[in-house]
MMTF fields as JSON, N, C-alpha, C and O atoms, coordinates in Angstrom:
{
  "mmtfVersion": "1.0.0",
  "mmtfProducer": "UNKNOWN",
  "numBonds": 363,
  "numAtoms": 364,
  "numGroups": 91,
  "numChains": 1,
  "numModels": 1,
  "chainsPerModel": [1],
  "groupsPerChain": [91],
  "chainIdList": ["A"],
  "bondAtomList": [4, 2, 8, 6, 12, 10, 16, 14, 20, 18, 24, 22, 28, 26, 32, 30, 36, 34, 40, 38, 44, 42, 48, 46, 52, 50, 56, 54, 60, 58, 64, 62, 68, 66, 72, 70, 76, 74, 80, 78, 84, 82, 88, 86, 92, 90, 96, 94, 100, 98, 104, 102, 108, 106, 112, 110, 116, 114, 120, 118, 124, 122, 128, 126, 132, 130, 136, 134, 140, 138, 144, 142, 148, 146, 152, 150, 156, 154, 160, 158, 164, 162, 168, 166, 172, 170, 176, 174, 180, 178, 184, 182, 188, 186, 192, 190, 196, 194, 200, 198, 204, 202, 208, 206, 212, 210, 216, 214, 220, 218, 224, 222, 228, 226, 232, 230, 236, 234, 240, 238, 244, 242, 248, 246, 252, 250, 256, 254, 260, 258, 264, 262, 268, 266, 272, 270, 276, 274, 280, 278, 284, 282, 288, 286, 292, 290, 296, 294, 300, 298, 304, 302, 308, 306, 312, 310, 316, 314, 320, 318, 324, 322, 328, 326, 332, 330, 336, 334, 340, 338, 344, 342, 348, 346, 352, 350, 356, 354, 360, 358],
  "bondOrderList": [1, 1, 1, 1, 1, 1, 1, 1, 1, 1, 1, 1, 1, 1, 1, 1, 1, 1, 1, 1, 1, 1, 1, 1, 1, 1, 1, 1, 1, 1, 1, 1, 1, 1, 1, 1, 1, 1, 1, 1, 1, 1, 1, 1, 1, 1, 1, 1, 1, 1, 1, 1, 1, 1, 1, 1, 1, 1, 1, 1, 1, 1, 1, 1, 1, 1, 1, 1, 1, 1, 1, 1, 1, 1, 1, 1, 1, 1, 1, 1, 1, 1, 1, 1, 1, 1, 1, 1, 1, 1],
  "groupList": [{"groupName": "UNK", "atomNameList": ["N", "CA", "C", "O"], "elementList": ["N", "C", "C", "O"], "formalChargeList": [0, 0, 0, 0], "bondAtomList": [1, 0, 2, 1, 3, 2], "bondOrderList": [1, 1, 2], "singleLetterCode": "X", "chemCompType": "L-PEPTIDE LINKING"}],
  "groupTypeList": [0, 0, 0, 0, 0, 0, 0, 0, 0, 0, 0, 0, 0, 0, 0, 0, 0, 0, 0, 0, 0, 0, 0, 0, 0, 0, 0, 0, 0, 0, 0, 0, 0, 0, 0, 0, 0, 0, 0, 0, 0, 0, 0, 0, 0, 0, 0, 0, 0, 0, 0, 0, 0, 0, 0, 0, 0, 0, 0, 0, 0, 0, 0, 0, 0, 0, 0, 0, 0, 0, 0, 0, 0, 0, 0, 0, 0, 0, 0, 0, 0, 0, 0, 0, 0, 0, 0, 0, 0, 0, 0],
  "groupIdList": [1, 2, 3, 4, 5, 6, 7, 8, 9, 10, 11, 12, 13, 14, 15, 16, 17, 18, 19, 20, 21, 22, 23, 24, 25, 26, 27, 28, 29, 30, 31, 32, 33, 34, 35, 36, 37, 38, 39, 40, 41, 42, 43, 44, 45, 46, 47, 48, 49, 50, 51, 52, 53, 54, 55, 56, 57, 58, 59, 60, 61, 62, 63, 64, 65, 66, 67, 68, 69, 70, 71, 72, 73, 74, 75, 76, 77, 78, 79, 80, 81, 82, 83, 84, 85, 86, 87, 88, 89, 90, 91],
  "secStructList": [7, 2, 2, 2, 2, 2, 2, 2, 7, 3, 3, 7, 7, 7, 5, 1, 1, 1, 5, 1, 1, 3, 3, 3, 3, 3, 3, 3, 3, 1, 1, 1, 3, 3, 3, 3, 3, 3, 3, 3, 5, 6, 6, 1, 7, 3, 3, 3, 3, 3, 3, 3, 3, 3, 7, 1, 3, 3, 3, 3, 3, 3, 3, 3, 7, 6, 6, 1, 7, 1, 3, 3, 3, 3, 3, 3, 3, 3, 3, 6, 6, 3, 3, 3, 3, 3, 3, 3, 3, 3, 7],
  "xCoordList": [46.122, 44.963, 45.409, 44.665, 46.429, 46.983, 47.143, 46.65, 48.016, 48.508, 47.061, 46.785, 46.325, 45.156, 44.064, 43.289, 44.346, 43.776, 44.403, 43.806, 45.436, 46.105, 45.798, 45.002, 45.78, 46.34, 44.506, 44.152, 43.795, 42.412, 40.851, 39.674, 41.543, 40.536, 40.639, 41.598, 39.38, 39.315, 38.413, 37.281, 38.588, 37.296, 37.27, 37.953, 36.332, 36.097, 35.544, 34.833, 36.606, 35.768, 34.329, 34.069, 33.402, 31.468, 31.609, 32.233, 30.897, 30.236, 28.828, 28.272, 27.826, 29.551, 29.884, 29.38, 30.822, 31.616, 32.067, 32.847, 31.516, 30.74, 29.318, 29.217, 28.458, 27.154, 26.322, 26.908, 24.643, 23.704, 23.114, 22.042, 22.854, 21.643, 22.46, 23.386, 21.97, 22.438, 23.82, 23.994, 25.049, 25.814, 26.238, 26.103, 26.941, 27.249, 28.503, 29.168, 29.238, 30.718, 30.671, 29.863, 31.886, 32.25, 33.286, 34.038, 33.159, 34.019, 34.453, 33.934, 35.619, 35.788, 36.583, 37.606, 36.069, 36.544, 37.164, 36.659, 38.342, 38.772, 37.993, 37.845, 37.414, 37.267, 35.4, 34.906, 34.71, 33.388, 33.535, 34.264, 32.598, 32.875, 31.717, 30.66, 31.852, 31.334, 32.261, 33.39, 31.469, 32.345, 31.742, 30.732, 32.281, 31.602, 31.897, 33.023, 30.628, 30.8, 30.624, 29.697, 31.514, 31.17, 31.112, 31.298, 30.854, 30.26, 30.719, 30.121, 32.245, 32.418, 32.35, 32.653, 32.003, 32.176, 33.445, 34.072, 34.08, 35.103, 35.974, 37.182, 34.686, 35.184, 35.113, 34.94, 35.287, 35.458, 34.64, 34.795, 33.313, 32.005, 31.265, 30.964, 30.966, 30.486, 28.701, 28.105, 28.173, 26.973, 26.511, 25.325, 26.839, 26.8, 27.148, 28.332, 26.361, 27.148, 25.993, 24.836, 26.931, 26.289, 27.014, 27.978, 26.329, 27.272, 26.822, 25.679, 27.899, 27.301, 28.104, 29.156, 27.493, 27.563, 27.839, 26.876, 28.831, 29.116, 30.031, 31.082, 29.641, 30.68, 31.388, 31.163, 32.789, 33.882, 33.782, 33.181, 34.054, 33.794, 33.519, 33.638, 33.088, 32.849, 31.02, 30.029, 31.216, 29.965, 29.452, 30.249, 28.636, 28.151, 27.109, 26.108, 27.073, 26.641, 26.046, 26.791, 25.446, 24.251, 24.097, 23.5, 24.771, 23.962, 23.373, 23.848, 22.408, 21.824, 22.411, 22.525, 22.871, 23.157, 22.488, 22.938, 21.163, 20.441, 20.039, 19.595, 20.228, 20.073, 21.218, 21.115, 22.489, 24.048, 24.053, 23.487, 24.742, 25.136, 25.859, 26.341, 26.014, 27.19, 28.891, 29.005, 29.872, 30.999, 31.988, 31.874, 32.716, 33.712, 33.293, 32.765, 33.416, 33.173, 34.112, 34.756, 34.396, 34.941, 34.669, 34.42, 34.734, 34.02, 34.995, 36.128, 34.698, 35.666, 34.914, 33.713, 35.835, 34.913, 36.678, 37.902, 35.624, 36.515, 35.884, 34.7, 37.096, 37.126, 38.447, 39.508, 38.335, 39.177, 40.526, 41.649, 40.245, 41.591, 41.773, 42.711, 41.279, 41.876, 41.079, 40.018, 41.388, 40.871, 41.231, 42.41, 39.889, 40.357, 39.422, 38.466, 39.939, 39.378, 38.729, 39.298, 38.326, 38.173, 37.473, 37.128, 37.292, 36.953, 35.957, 36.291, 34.495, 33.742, 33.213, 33.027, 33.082, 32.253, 30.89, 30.622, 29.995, 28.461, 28.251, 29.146, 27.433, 27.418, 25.352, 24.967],
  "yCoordList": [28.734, 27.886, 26.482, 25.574, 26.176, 24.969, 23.931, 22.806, 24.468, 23.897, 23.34, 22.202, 24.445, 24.251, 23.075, 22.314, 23.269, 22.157, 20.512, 19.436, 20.746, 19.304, 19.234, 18.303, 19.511, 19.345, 18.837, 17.833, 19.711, 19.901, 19.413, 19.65, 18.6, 17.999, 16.39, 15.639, 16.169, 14.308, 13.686, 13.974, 12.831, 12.035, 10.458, 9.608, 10.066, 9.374, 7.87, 7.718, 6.734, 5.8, 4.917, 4.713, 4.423, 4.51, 3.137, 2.092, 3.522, 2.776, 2.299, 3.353, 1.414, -0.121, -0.304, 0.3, -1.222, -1.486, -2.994, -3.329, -3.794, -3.623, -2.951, -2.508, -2.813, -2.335, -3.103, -3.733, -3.266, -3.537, -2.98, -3.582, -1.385, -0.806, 0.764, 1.01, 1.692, 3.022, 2.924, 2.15, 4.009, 3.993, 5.313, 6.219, 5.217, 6.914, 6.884, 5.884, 8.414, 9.084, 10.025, 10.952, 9.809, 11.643, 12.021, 11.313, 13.563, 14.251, 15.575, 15.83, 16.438, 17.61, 18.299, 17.85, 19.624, 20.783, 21.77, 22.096, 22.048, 23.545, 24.701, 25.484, 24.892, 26.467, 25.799, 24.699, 27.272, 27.079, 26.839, 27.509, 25.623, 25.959, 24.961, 24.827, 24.415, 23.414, 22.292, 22.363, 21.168, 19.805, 19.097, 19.542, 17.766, 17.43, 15.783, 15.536, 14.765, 13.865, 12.71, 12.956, 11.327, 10.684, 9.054, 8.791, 7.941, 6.592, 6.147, 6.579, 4.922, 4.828, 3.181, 2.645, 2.644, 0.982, 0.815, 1.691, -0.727, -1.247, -1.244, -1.374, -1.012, -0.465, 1.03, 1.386, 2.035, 3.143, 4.317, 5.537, 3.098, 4.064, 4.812, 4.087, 5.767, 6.858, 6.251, 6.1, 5.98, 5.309, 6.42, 6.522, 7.265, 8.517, 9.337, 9.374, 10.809, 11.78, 13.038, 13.311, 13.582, 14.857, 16.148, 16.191, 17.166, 18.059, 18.85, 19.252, 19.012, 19.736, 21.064, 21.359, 21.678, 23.167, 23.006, 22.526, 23.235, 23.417, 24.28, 24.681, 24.618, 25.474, 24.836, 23.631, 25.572, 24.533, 23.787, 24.395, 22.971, 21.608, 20.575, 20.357, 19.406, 18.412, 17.974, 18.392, 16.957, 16.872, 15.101, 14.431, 14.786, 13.229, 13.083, 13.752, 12.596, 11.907, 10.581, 9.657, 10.445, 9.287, 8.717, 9.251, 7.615, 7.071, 5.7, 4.708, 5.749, 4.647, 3.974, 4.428, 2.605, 1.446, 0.309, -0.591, 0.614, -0.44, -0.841, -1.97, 0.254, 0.074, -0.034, 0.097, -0.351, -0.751, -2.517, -3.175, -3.22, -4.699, -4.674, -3.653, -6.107, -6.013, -6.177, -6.757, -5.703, -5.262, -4.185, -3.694, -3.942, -3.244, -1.988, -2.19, -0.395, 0.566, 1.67, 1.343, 2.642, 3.414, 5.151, 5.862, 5.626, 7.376, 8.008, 7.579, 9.096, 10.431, 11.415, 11.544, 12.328, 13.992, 14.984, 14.923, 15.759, 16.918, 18.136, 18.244, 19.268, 20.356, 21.44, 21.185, 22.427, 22.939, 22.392, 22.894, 21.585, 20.557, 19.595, 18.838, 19.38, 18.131, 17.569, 18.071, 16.152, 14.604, 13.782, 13.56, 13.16, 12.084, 11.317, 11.783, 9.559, 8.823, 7.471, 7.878, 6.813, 5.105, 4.244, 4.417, 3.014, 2.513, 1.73, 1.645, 0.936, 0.897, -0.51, -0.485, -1.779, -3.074, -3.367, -3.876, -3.016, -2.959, -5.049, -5.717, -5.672, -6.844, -7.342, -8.512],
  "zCoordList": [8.172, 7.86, 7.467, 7.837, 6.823, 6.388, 7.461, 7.382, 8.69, 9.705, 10.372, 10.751, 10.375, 11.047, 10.414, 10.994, 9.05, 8.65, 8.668, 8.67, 8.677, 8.637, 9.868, 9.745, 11.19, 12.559, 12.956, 13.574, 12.471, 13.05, 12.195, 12.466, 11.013, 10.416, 10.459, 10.285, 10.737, 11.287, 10.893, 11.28, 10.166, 9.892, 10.475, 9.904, 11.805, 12.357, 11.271, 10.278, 12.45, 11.627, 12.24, 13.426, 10.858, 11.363, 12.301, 12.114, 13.214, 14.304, 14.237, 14.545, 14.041, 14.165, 12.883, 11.937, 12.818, 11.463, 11.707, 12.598, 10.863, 10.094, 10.344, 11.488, 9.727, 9.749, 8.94, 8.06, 9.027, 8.132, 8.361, 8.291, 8.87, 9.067, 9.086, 8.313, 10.043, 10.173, 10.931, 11.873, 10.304, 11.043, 11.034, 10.211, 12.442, 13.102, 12.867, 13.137, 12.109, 11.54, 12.115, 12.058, 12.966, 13.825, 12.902, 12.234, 13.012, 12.134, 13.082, 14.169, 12.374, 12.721, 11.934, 11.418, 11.782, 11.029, 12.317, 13.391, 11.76, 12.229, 12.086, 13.024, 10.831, 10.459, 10.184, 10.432, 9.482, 9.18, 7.553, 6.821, 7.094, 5.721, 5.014, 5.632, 4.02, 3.023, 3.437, 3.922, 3.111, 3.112, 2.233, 1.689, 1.902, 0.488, 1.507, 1.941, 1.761, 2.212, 0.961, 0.19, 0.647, -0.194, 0.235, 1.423, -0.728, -0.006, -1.66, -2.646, -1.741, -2.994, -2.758, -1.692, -3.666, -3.831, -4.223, -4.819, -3.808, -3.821, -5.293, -5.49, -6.367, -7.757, -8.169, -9.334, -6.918, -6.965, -7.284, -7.334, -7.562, -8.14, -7.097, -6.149, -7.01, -5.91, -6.204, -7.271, -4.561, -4.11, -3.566, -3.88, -2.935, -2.103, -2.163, -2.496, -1.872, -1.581, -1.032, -1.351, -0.101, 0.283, 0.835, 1.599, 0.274, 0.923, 2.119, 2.338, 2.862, 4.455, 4.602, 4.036, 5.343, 5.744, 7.065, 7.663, 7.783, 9.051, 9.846, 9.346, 11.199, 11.427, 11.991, 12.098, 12.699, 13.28, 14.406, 15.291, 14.634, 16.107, 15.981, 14.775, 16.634, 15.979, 15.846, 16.445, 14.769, 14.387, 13.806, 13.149, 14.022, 13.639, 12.631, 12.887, 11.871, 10.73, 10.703, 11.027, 10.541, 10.445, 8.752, 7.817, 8.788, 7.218, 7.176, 7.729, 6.539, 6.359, 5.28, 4.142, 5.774, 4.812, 4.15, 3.441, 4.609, 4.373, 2.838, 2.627, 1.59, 0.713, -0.411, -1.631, 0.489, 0.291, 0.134, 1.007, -1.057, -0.956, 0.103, 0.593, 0.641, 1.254, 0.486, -0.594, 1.071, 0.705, 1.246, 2.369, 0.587, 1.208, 0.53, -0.563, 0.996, 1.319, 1.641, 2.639, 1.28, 1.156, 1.411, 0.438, 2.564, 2.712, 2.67, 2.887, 2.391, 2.375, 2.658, 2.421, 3.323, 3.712, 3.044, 3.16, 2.382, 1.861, 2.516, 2.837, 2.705, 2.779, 2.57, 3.14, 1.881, 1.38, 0.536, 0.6, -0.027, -1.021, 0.148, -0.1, 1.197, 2.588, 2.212, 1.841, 2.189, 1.972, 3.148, 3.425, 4.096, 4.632, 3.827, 3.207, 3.918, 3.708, 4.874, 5.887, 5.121, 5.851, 4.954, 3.785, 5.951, 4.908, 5.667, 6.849, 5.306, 6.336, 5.158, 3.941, 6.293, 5.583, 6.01, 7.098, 5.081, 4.727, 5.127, 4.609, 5.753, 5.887, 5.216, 5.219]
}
């Protein structure tokens, strides 16, 4: 499961980027599970968050930014102790 997770978990960076409105995050899990999606400001304070239920393959995400300053931006998707991060500029 380890291998599988390092090898087979991805977190896409949002299109477009910058953004001022909705932007689309591809992702992918190996296995079926919980994921914990987050949206932190440039001072590390969490703006966002949600958690998703999915099974394994890939999958897209939609967030709206419109009620984001502009700035620099920060997502992460967790699953099972794996952390990716990017980093995405709100305009």
């Amino acid at each position: 499961l380890e291998e599988m997770m390092q090898n087979g978990f991805e977190l896409g960076q949002n299109i477009p980027n910058p953004t001022a409105g909705t932007t689309q995050i591809n992702y992918q899990t190996p296995v079926n599970g919980e994921l914990l999606f987050q949206v932190f400001n440039s001072q590390g304070q969490l703006v966002y968050s949600e958690k998703l239920k999915k099974p394994a393959g890939t999958h897209n995400l939609t967030i709206d930014c419109t009620n984001l300053s502009a700035g620099v931006y920060y997502y992460s998707l967790e699953m099972n102790s794996y952390r990716r991060l990017k980093k995405m500029v709100v305009r």
